[in-house]
Every structure is written in C-alpha cells, then in structure tokens.
Short mmCIF file of N, CA and C and ligand atoms in Angstrom, two decimals:
data_model
loop_
_atom_site.label_atom_id
_atom_site.label_comp_id
_atom_site.label_asym_id
_atom_site.label_seq_id
_atom_site.Cartn_x
_atom_site.Cartn_y
_atom_site.Cartn_z
N MET A 1 3.88 -2.28 -8.82
CA MET A 1 3.83 -0.92 -8.27
C MET A 1 3.25 -0.97 -6.85
N LYS A 2 3.92 -0.33 -5.90
CA LYS A 2 3.40 -0.27 -4.53
C LYS A 2 2.14 0.58 -4.48
N LYS A 3 1.27 0.23 -3.55
CA LYS A 3 0.01 0.99 -3.40
C LYS A 3 -0.07 1.55 -1.99
N ILE A 4 -0.39 2.82 -1.89
CA ILE A 4 -0.54 3.47 -0.59
C ILE A 4 -1.92 4.11 -0.51
N LEU A 5 -2.55 3.96 0.65
CA LEU A 5 -3.87 4.53 0.90
C LEU A 5 -3.73 5.77 1.77
N VAL A 6 -4.29 6.88 1.32
CA VAL A 6 -4.30 8.12 2.11
C VAL A 6 -5.74 8.34 2.58
N ILE A 7 -5.93 8.37 3.90
CA ILE A 7 -7.26 8.59 4.47
C ILE A 7 -7.26 9.91 5.24
N ASN A 8 -8.14 10.79 4.85
CA ASN A 8 -8.37 12.03 5.59
C ASN A 8 -9.71 11.95 6.31
N GLY A 9 -9.71 12.32 7.58
CA GLY A 9 -10.89 12.20 8.41
C GLY A 9 -11.75 13.45 8.42
N PRO A 10 -12.54 13.61 9.47
CA PRO A 10 -13.60 14.62 9.51
C PRO A 10 -13.09 16.05 9.35
N ASN A 11 -13.87 16.80 8.61
CA ASN A 11 -13.68 18.23 8.37
C ASN A 11 -12.52 18.55 7.42
N LEU A 12 -11.79 17.52 6.99
CA LEU A 12 -10.69 17.79 6.06
C LEU A 12 -11.20 18.03 4.64
N ASN A 13 -12.48 17.70 4.39
CA ASN A 13 -13.11 18.12 3.13
C ASN A 13 -13.32 19.64 3.10
N ARG A 14 -13.12 20.30 4.25
CA ARG A 14 -13.30 21.76 4.35
C ARG A 14 -11.98 22.51 4.18
N LEU A 15 -10.91 21.80 3.84
CA LEU A 15 -9.63 22.49 3.64
C LEU A 15 -9.82 23.60 2.60
N GLY A 16 -9.17 24.73 2.86
CA GLY A 16 -9.32 25.88 1.96
C GLY A 16 -10.38 26.85 2.46
N LEU A 17 -11.42 26.30 3.12
CA LEU A 17 -12.50 27.12 3.68
C LEU A 17 -12.34 27.23 5.19
N ARG A 18 -11.83 26.14 5.77
CA ARG A 18 -11.79 25.96 7.21
C ARG A 18 -10.53 26.60 7.79
N GLU A 19 -10.67 27.54 8.73
CA GLU A 19 -9.53 28.11 9.46
C GLU A 19 -8.26 28.22 8.58
N PRO A 20 -8.33 29.03 7.52
CA PRO A 20 -7.18 29.08 6.59
C PRO A 20 -5.89 29.53 7.24
N ASP A 21 -6.00 30.26 8.37
CA ASP A 21 -4.78 30.66 9.08
C ASP A 21 -4.08 29.46 9.70
N VAL A 22 -4.84 28.38 9.95
CA VAL A 22 -4.25 27.16 10.53
C VAL A 22 -3.90 26.16 9.44
N TYR A 23 -4.85 25.97 8.48
CA TYR A 23 -4.70 24.86 7.53
C TYR A 23 -4.32 25.31 6.11
N GLY A 24 -4.27 26.64 5.90
CA GLY A 24 -3.87 27.14 4.58
C GLY A 24 -5.05 27.33 3.64
N GLN A 25 -4.74 27.78 2.45
CA GLN A 25 -5.76 28.15 1.45
C GLN A 25 -6.09 26.99 0.50
N ARG A 26 -5.23 25.99 0.49
CA ARG A 26 -5.41 24.93 -0.50
C ARG A 26 -6.49 23.93 -0.06
N THR A 27 -7.12 23.32 -1.05
CA THR A 27 -8.28 22.46 -0.81
C THR A 27 -7.87 20.99 -0.69
N LEU A 28 -8.87 20.16 -0.34
CA LEU A 28 -8.64 18.71 -0.29
C LEU A 28 -8.25 18.19 -1.67
N ILE A 29 -8.88 18.73 -2.72
CA ILE A 29 -8.54 18.29 -4.09
C ILE A 29 -7.06 18.61 -4.36
N ASP A 30 -6.63 19.80 -3.93
CA ASP A 30 -5.21 20.17 -4.11
C ASP A 30 -4.31 19.15 -3.39
N LEU A 31 -4.70 18.80 -2.16
CA LEU A 31 -3.90 17.85 -1.38
C LEU A 31 -3.85 16.48 -2.07
N GLU A 32 -5.03 16.03 -2.53
CA GLU A 32 -5.08 14.70 -3.14
C GLU A 32 -4.30 14.68 -4.46
N THR A 33 -4.38 15.77 -5.22
CA THR A 33 -3.61 15.85 -6.47
C THR A 33 -2.11 15.81 -6.17
N LEU A 34 -1.74 16.55 -5.12
CA LEU A 34 -0.32 16.59 -4.72
C LEU A 34 0.20 15.19 -4.37
N VAL A 35 -0.56 14.46 -3.55
CA VAL A 35 -0.03 13.17 -3.09
C VAL A 35 -0.08 12.11 -4.19
N VAL A 36 -1.11 12.17 -5.06
CA VAL A 36 -1.17 11.21 -6.17
C VAL A 36 0.02 11.44 -7.10
N ASP A 37 0.28 12.71 -7.45
CA ASP A 37 1.41 13.03 -8.33
C ASP A 37 2.73 12.67 -7.68
N TYR A 38 2.83 12.94 -6.36
CA TYR A 38 4.06 12.62 -5.64
C TYR A 38 4.32 11.10 -5.68
N GLY A 39 3.24 10.34 -5.47
CA GLY A 39 3.38 8.88 -5.53
C GLY A 39 3.82 8.42 -6.91
N LEU A 40 3.18 8.96 -7.95
CA LEU A 40 3.52 8.53 -9.32
C LEU A 40 4.98 8.77 -9.63
N GLY A 41 5.52 9.89 -9.10
CA GLY A 41 6.94 10.19 -9.29
C GLY A 41 7.85 9.18 -8.61
N ARG A 42 7.27 8.38 -7.72
CA ARG A 42 8.03 7.36 -6.99
C ARG A 42 7.53 5.96 -7.31
N SER A 43 6.92 5.82 -8.48
CA SER A 43 6.39 4.53 -8.94
C SER A 43 5.44 3.92 -7.91
N CYS A 44 4.58 4.73 -7.37
CA CYS A 44 3.67 4.29 -6.32
C CYS A 44 2.27 4.81 -6.64
N GLU A 45 1.29 3.89 -6.51
CA GLU A 45 -0.11 4.29 -6.78
C GLU A 45 -0.76 4.72 -5.48
N VAL A 46 -1.16 5.97 -5.40
CA VAL A 46 -1.78 6.51 -4.18
C VAL A 46 -3.28 6.62 -4.40
N THR A 47 -4.04 6.01 -3.48
CA THR A 47 -5.51 6.11 -3.49
C THR A 47 -5.93 7.00 -2.33
N CYS A 48 -6.78 7.99 -2.60
CA CYS A 48 -7.20 8.94 -1.56
C CYS A 48 -8.66 8.76 -1.20
N LYS A 49 -8.93 8.79 0.11
CA LYS A 49 -10.31 8.73 0.60
C LYS A 49 -10.48 9.76 1.69
N GLN A 50 -11.69 10.27 1.83
CA GLN A 50 -12.00 11.20 2.93
C GLN A 50 -13.38 10.87 3.46
N SER A 51 -13.52 10.89 4.79
CA SER A 51 -14.85 10.69 5.37
C SER A 51 -15.00 11.48 6.65
N ASN A 52 -16.23 11.89 6.91
CA ASN A 52 -16.56 12.52 8.18
C ASN A 52 -17.13 11.51 9.17
N HIS A 53 -17.10 10.21 8.80
CA HIS A 53 -17.78 9.19 9.59
C HIS A 53 -16.79 8.15 10.12
N GLU A 54 -16.78 8.00 11.42
CA GLU A 54 -15.83 7.10 12.10
C GLU A 54 -15.88 5.68 11.53
N GLY A 55 -17.11 5.14 11.39
CA GLY A 55 -17.25 3.75 10.95
C GLY A 55 -16.72 3.53 9.55
N GLU A 56 -16.88 4.52 8.69
CA GLU A 56 -16.38 4.39 7.31
C GLU A 56 -14.86 4.32 7.32
N ILE A 57 -14.24 5.15 8.15
CA ILE A 57 -12.77 5.13 8.26
C ILE A 57 -12.31 3.77 8.80
N ILE A 58 -13.03 3.25 9.78
CA ILE A 58 -12.69 1.93 10.34
C ILE A 58 -12.79 0.86 9.26
N ASP A 59 -13.87 0.89 8.46
CA ASP A 59 -14.03 -0.11 7.39
C ASP A 59 -12.86 -0.02 6.41
N TRP A 60 -12.44 1.19 6.05
CA TRP A 60 -11.33 1.33 5.08
C TRP A 60 -10.04 0.77 5.67
N ILE A 61 -9.83 0.97 6.96
CA ILE A 61 -8.61 0.41 7.59
C ILE A 61 -8.68 -1.12 7.55
N HIS A 62 -9.85 -1.68 7.88
CA HIS A 62 -10.01 -3.15 7.85
C HIS A 62 -9.76 -3.72 6.46
N GLU A 63 -10.12 -2.95 5.43
CA GLU A 63 -10.08 -3.45 4.05
C GLU A 63 -8.79 -3.04 3.33
N SER A 64 -7.73 -2.77 4.10
CA SER A 64 -6.52 -2.17 3.51
C SER A 64 -5.45 -3.19 3.12
N ASP A 65 -5.81 -4.48 3.12
CA ASP A 65 -4.82 -5.53 2.85
C ASP A 65 -4.02 -5.33 1.57
N ALA A 66 -4.65 -4.75 0.56
CA ALA A 66 -3.99 -4.61 -0.75
C ALA A 66 -2.94 -3.50 -0.75
N PHE A 67 -2.87 -2.73 0.34
CA PHE A 67 -1.96 -1.58 0.37
C PHE A 67 -0.71 -1.91 1.18
N SER A 68 0.41 -1.27 0.79
CA SER A 68 1.62 -1.50 1.59
C SER A 68 1.72 -0.51 2.75
N GLY A 69 0.83 0.46 2.80
CA GLY A 69 0.82 1.36 3.94
C GLY A 69 -0.35 2.32 3.86
N ILE A 70 -0.66 2.91 5.02
CA ILE A 70 -1.73 3.92 5.09
C ILE A 70 -1.15 5.20 5.66
N VAL A 71 -1.47 6.32 5.02
CA VAL A 71 -1.21 7.65 5.57
C VAL A 71 -2.56 8.12 6.11
N LEU A 72 -2.63 8.33 7.42
CA LEU A 72 -3.92 8.61 8.05
C LEU A 72 -3.89 9.93 8.80
N ASN A 73 -4.78 10.83 8.41
CA ASN A 73 -5.04 12.02 9.22
C ASN A 73 -6.43 11.84 9.80
N PRO A 74 -6.52 11.39 11.06
CA PRO A 74 -7.84 11.10 11.64
C PRO A 74 -8.60 12.34 12.07
N GLY A 75 -8.05 13.55 11.84
CA GLY A 75 -8.73 14.77 12.29
C GLY A 75 -8.94 14.70 13.80
N ALA A 76 -10.08 15.22 14.25
CA ALA A 76 -10.34 15.24 15.69
C ALA A 76 -10.50 13.85 16.29
N PHE A 77 -10.79 12.83 15.47
CA PHE A 77 -10.87 11.46 15.99
C PHE A 77 -9.54 11.04 16.65
N THR A 78 -8.46 11.65 16.18
CA THR A 78 -7.13 11.39 16.76
C THR A 78 -7.17 11.42 18.28
N HIS A 79 -7.93 12.37 18.79
CA HIS A 79 -7.82 12.69 20.21
C HIS A 79 -8.73 11.84 21.10
N TYR A 80 -9.67 11.07 20.49
CA TYR A 80 -10.59 10.31 21.35
C TYR A 80 -11.15 9.03 20.77
N SER A 81 -10.83 8.69 19.52
CA SER A 81 -11.48 7.51 18.94
C SER A 81 -10.72 6.22 19.25
N TYR A 82 -11.16 5.55 20.32
CA TYR A 82 -10.58 4.23 20.63
C TYR A 82 -10.97 3.22 19.56
N ALA A 83 -12.07 3.46 18.86
CA ALA A 83 -12.50 2.54 17.81
C ALA A 83 -11.53 2.58 16.62
N ILE A 84 -11.08 3.79 16.24
CA ILE A 84 -10.09 3.87 15.16
C ILE A 84 -8.75 3.34 15.65
N ARG A 85 -8.43 3.62 16.90
CA ARG A 85 -7.20 3.07 17.49
C ARG A 85 -7.21 1.53 17.38
N ASP A 86 -8.32 0.91 17.75
CA ASP A 86 -8.41 -0.56 17.71
C ASP A 86 -8.38 -1.07 16.28
N ALA A 87 -8.95 -0.33 15.34
CA ALA A 87 -8.91 -0.74 13.93
C ALA A 87 -7.47 -0.77 13.43
N ILE A 88 -6.69 0.25 13.78
CA ILE A 88 -5.28 0.28 13.37
C ILE A 88 -4.54 -0.92 13.96
N ALA A 89 -4.81 -1.17 15.25
CA ALA A 89 -4.13 -2.28 15.93
C ALA A 89 -4.53 -3.64 15.35
N SER A 90 -5.69 -3.70 14.68
CA SER A 90 -6.20 -4.99 14.18
C SER A 90 -5.61 -5.40 12.84
N VAL A 91 -4.89 -4.49 12.17
CA VAL A 91 -4.35 -4.80 10.84
C VAL A 91 -2.82 -4.81 10.88
N GLN A 92 -2.25 -5.48 9.89
CA GLN A 92 -0.78 -5.58 9.79
C GLN A 92 -0.19 -4.40 9.02
N VAL A 93 -0.99 -3.78 8.20
CA VAL A 93 -0.47 -2.71 7.33
C VAL A 93 0.01 -1.52 8.18
N PRO A 94 1.21 -1.02 7.90
CA PRO A 94 1.73 0.09 8.70
C PRO A 94 0.95 1.39 8.44
N VAL A 95 0.73 2.13 9.51
CA VAL A 95 -0.01 3.39 9.44
C VAL A 95 0.90 4.52 9.91
N ILE A 96 0.98 5.57 9.11
CA ILE A 96 1.68 6.80 9.55
C ILE A 96 0.61 7.85 9.79
N GLU A 97 0.59 8.38 11.00
CA GLU A 97 -0.37 9.43 11.36
C GLU A 97 0.19 10.79 10.96
N VAL A 98 -0.63 11.58 10.28
CA VAL A 98 -0.19 12.90 9.82
C VAL A 98 -1.16 13.97 10.30
N HIS A 99 -0.62 15.09 10.76
CA HIS A 99 -1.43 16.27 11.04
C HIS A 99 -0.83 17.46 10.31
N ILE A 100 -1.69 18.20 9.64
CA ILE A 100 -1.24 19.37 8.87
C ILE A 100 -0.69 20.44 9.81
N SER A 101 -1.43 20.67 10.89
CA SER A 101 -1.03 21.71 11.86
C SER A 101 -0.14 21.11 12.94
N ASN A 102 0.55 21.98 13.65
CA ASN A 102 1.33 21.52 14.80
C ASN A 102 0.40 21.43 16.00
N VAL A 103 -0.16 20.24 16.18
CA VAL A 103 -1.16 20.04 17.24
C VAL A 103 -0.61 20.39 18.63
N HIS A 104 0.69 20.29 18.80
CA HIS A 104 1.30 20.55 20.11
C HIS A 104 1.37 22.04 20.43
N ALA A 105 1.20 22.87 19.41
CA ALA A 105 1.21 24.32 19.62
C ALA A 105 -0.22 24.87 19.73
N ARG A 106 -1.20 23.97 19.79
CA ARG A 106 -2.61 24.40 19.80
C ARG A 106 -3.28 24.03 21.13
N GLU A 107 -4.59 23.94 21.14
CA GLU A 107 -5.33 23.68 22.39
C GLU A 107 -4.84 22.37 23.03
N SER A 108 -4.95 22.29 24.35
CA SER A 108 -4.38 21.13 25.05
C SER A 108 -5.06 19.83 24.65
N PHE A 109 -6.36 19.88 24.27
CA PHE A 109 -7.02 18.62 23.91
C PHE A 109 -6.41 18.00 22.66
N ARG A 110 -5.68 18.82 21.87
CA ARG A 110 -5.04 18.29 20.65
C ARG A 110 -3.67 17.68 20.93
N HIS A 111 -3.19 17.81 22.16
CA HIS A 111 -1.82 17.34 22.44
C HIS A 111 -1.75 15.82 22.57
N HIS A 112 -2.91 15.21 22.84
CA HIS A 112 -2.91 13.76 23.05
C HIS A 112 -3.51 13.04 21.84
N SER A 113 -2.81 12.00 21.40
CA SER A 113 -3.32 11.16 20.32
C SER A 113 -3.53 9.75 20.85
N VAL A 114 -4.75 9.22 20.69
CA VAL A 114 -4.99 7.83 21.09
C VAL A 114 -4.58 6.87 19.96
N THR A 115 -4.37 7.41 18.76
CA THR A 115 -4.01 6.56 17.62
C THR A 115 -2.49 6.45 17.43
N ALA A 116 -1.74 7.41 17.95
CA ALA A 116 -0.28 7.38 17.76
C ALA A 116 0.39 6.13 18.32
N PRO A 117 -0.01 5.64 19.51
CA PRO A 117 0.69 4.47 20.07
C PRO A 117 0.58 3.21 19.21
N VAL A 118 -0.46 3.11 18.36
CA VAL A 118 -0.59 1.92 17.51
C VAL A 118 -0.19 2.22 16.06
N SER A 119 0.27 3.44 15.82
CA SER A 119 0.75 3.79 14.48
C SER A 119 2.26 3.57 14.42
N SER A 120 2.77 3.45 13.20
CA SER A 120 4.21 3.23 13.06
C SER A 120 4.99 4.51 13.31
N GLY A 121 4.36 5.65 13.00
CA GLY A 121 5.04 6.92 13.20
C GLY A 121 4.03 8.05 13.09
N GLN A 122 4.50 9.24 13.40
CA GLN A 122 3.61 10.41 13.41
C GLN A 122 4.37 11.61 12.85
N ILE A 123 3.71 12.39 11.99
CA ILE A 123 4.31 13.60 11.42
C ILE A 123 3.33 14.74 11.68
N VAL A 124 3.78 15.78 12.35
CA VAL A 124 2.86 16.89 12.67
C VAL A 124 3.46 18.23 12.26
N GLY A 125 2.59 19.14 11.85
CA GLY A 125 2.96 20.54 11.73
C GLY A 125 3.71 20.92 10.46
N LEU A 126 3.77 20.04 9.48
CA LEU A 126 4.56 20.33 8.28
C LEU A 126 3.68 20.56 7.06
N GLY A 127 2.40 20.91 7.32
CA GLY A 127 1.49 21.21 6.22
C GLY A 127 1.25 19.99 5.34
N PHE A 128 0.92 20.25 4.07
CA PHE A 128 0.67 19.15 3.15
C PHE A 128 1.94 18.32 2.94
N GLY A 129 3.10 18.95 3.17
CA GLY A 129 4.36 18.24 3.01
C GLY A 129 4.49 17.02 3.90
N GLY A 130 3.77 17.01 5.02
CA GLY A 130 3.80 15.86 5.91
C GLY A 130 3.31 14.59 5.23
N TYR A 131 2.35 14.74 4.31
CA TYR A 131 1.84 13.56 3.60
C TYR A 131 2.92 12.99 2.67
N LYS A 132 3.70 13.89 2.06
CA LYS A 132 4.78 13.42 1.17
C LYS A 132 5.84 12.68 1.98
N LEU A 133 6.17 13.23 3.16
CA LEU A 133 7.16 12.57 4.01
C LEU A 133 6.65 11.21 4.46
N ALA A 134 5.35 11.12 4.73
CA ALA A 134 4.77 9.85 5.17
C ALA A 134 4.86 8.81 4.04
N ILE A 135 4.61 9.25 2.80
CA ILE A 135 4.73 8.33 1.66
C ILE A 135 6.18 7.84 1.55
N ASP A 136 7.13 8.78 1.65
CA ASP A 136 8.54 8.40 1.59
C ASP A 136 8.87 7.38 2.67
N ALA A 137 8.34 7.63 3.88
CA ALA A 137 8.62 6.71 4.99
C ALA A 137 8.08 5.32 4.70
N LEU A 138 6.84 5.25 4.20
CA LEU A 138 6.24 3.94 3.91
C LEU A 138 7.01 3.22 2.81
N LEU A 139 7.49 3.97 1.82
CA LEU A 139 8.26 3.34 0.74
C LEU A 139 9.61 2.86 1.23
N ALA A 140 10.09 3.45 2.33
CA ALA A 140 11.42 3.08 2.87
C ALA A 140 11.33 2.04 3.98
N LYS A 141 10.12 1.52 4.23
CA LYS A 141 9.99 0.53 5.31
C LYS A 141 10.95 -0.63 5.07
N GLY A 142 11.62 -1.04 6.11
CA GLY A 142 12.61 -2.11 5.99
C GLY A 142 14.02 -1.57 5.99
N GLU A 143 14.16 -0.25 5.78
CA GLU A 143 15.50 0.36 5.77
C GLU A 143 15.75 1.10 7.08
N ASP A 144 17.00 1.27 7.42
CA ASP A 144 17.41 2.16 8.51
C ASP A 144 16.71 1.87 9.83
N GLY A 145 16.51 0.60 10.12
CA GLY A 145 16.03 0.24 11.45
C GLY A 145 14.53 0.15 11.62
N TRP A 146 13.78 0.41 10.54
CA TRP A 146 12.31 0.25 10.65
C TRP A 146 11.96 -1.07 9.97
N ASN A 147 11.54 -2.06 10.77
CA ASN A 147 11.24 -3.36 10.20
C ASN A 147 9.96 -3.92 10.82
N GLU A 148 9.67 -5.18 10.50
CA GLU A 148 8.39 -5.79 10.95
C GLU A 148 8.25 -5.76 12.47
N SER A 149 9.38 -5.95 13.20
CA SER A 149 9.27 -6.10 14.65
C SER A 149 8.85 -4.81 15.34
N ASN A 150 9.16 -3.67 14.72
CA ASN A 150 8.68 -2.44 15.35
C ASN A 150 7.55 -1.81 14.53
N ASN A 151 6.86 -2.67 13.76
CA ASN A 151 5.70 -2.29 12.95
C ASN A 151 6.05 -1.18 11.97
C1 DQA B 201 -5.69 17.94 12.32
C2 DQA B 201 -5.54 18.37 13.78
C3 DQA B 201 -6.75 17.96 14.59
O1 DQA B 201 -6.61 18.38 15.95
C4 DQA B 201 -8.00 18.59 14.02
O2 DQA B 201 -9.14 18.16 14.74
C5 DQA B 201 -8.15 18.34 12.57
C6 DQA B 201 -6.98 18.46 11.71
C7 DQA B 201 -4.52 18.45 11.45
O3 DQA B 201 -4.37 17.93 10.35
O4 DQA B 201 -3.79 19.35 11.85
O5 DQA B 201 -9.25 18.14 12.07
O6 DQA B 201 -5.68 16.52 12.26
#
C-alpha cells in the first residue's frame, strides 16, 4: 500500500474558527478525516500531521523517506520560509504544495511562494478538494509526463 504524508502548517489547527469566510466552517479534524478516507478508497495510507512550528515541519520533511509523496500546506511559511524551502529541496520525495484559499486573489504578500519552485506542483483555491487532487497527483506520478527528471 502506498503511503502519503499530509502536513498542515501554522494556524491550520484553527480551521473552522479562523476566518470562516476564507477557509470555510469545517475543522482540521474534518479535513484529516476526508483525506484519510479518500486515501483508503485508493488503497493508500494517508498520515496527517499539523504543526505551528517551522522546525517540526522541517524534521517531518527530513524523515519522510517511507512515504511516496507529501501534500504540504505550509500556511504563511509558504511566503518566507527559506528553511522549509531548503528542507523540500534536500529530499527526494515529491511534494505537492496546497492552499485552501486562492492566494492570488488575496493580499500581495500571499502571491509569492518560496516553496513552490522546489515542489513538484501547486494547487490553490480549491478548498479541501485541493488535498484530494494532490493525493491523486502523487498516486499518478510516472504517468502523463511527470517523472523522476522533473521531480
Ligand atoms: C493558506 C494561505 C496562506 O497565505 C495562509 O497564511 C494560510 C493558509 C491556505 O491554505 O490558503 O495559513 O496556506
């Protein structure tokens, strides 16, 4: 069975409470239940982690060898964490960056991602559904032109 790691970064433990007009009413538990069930339906074991701490996220990326891919929502770290960027670049496991909201339709500081250039792909603005698409993408690695050479 393939294994996928889903990492949610800072403030995503506040889903459901935090800016519901932007992020919706559903909670982190709802999101994690959704992605675990979605993975099981595709014969894939999904492990979910969330942290508000940069170093913890970096450690999880370093320790991701057992996984065939990572779905990463770095939260605000997306926009300035060169340390998370370097952690992604240091591992072979493919990373798909996901944002619940359409960051490009929001404040200008959210338009730039320092982690996207070292990620295999990016999905923005599709709500919790973006995590499902990211899982599908990781399970399809090797098909349709996505292979080792383009990470
Ligand atoms: C976010 C977008 C980020 O700009 C923000 O800091 C978050 C959540 C999203 O999922 O839309 O914390 O990553």
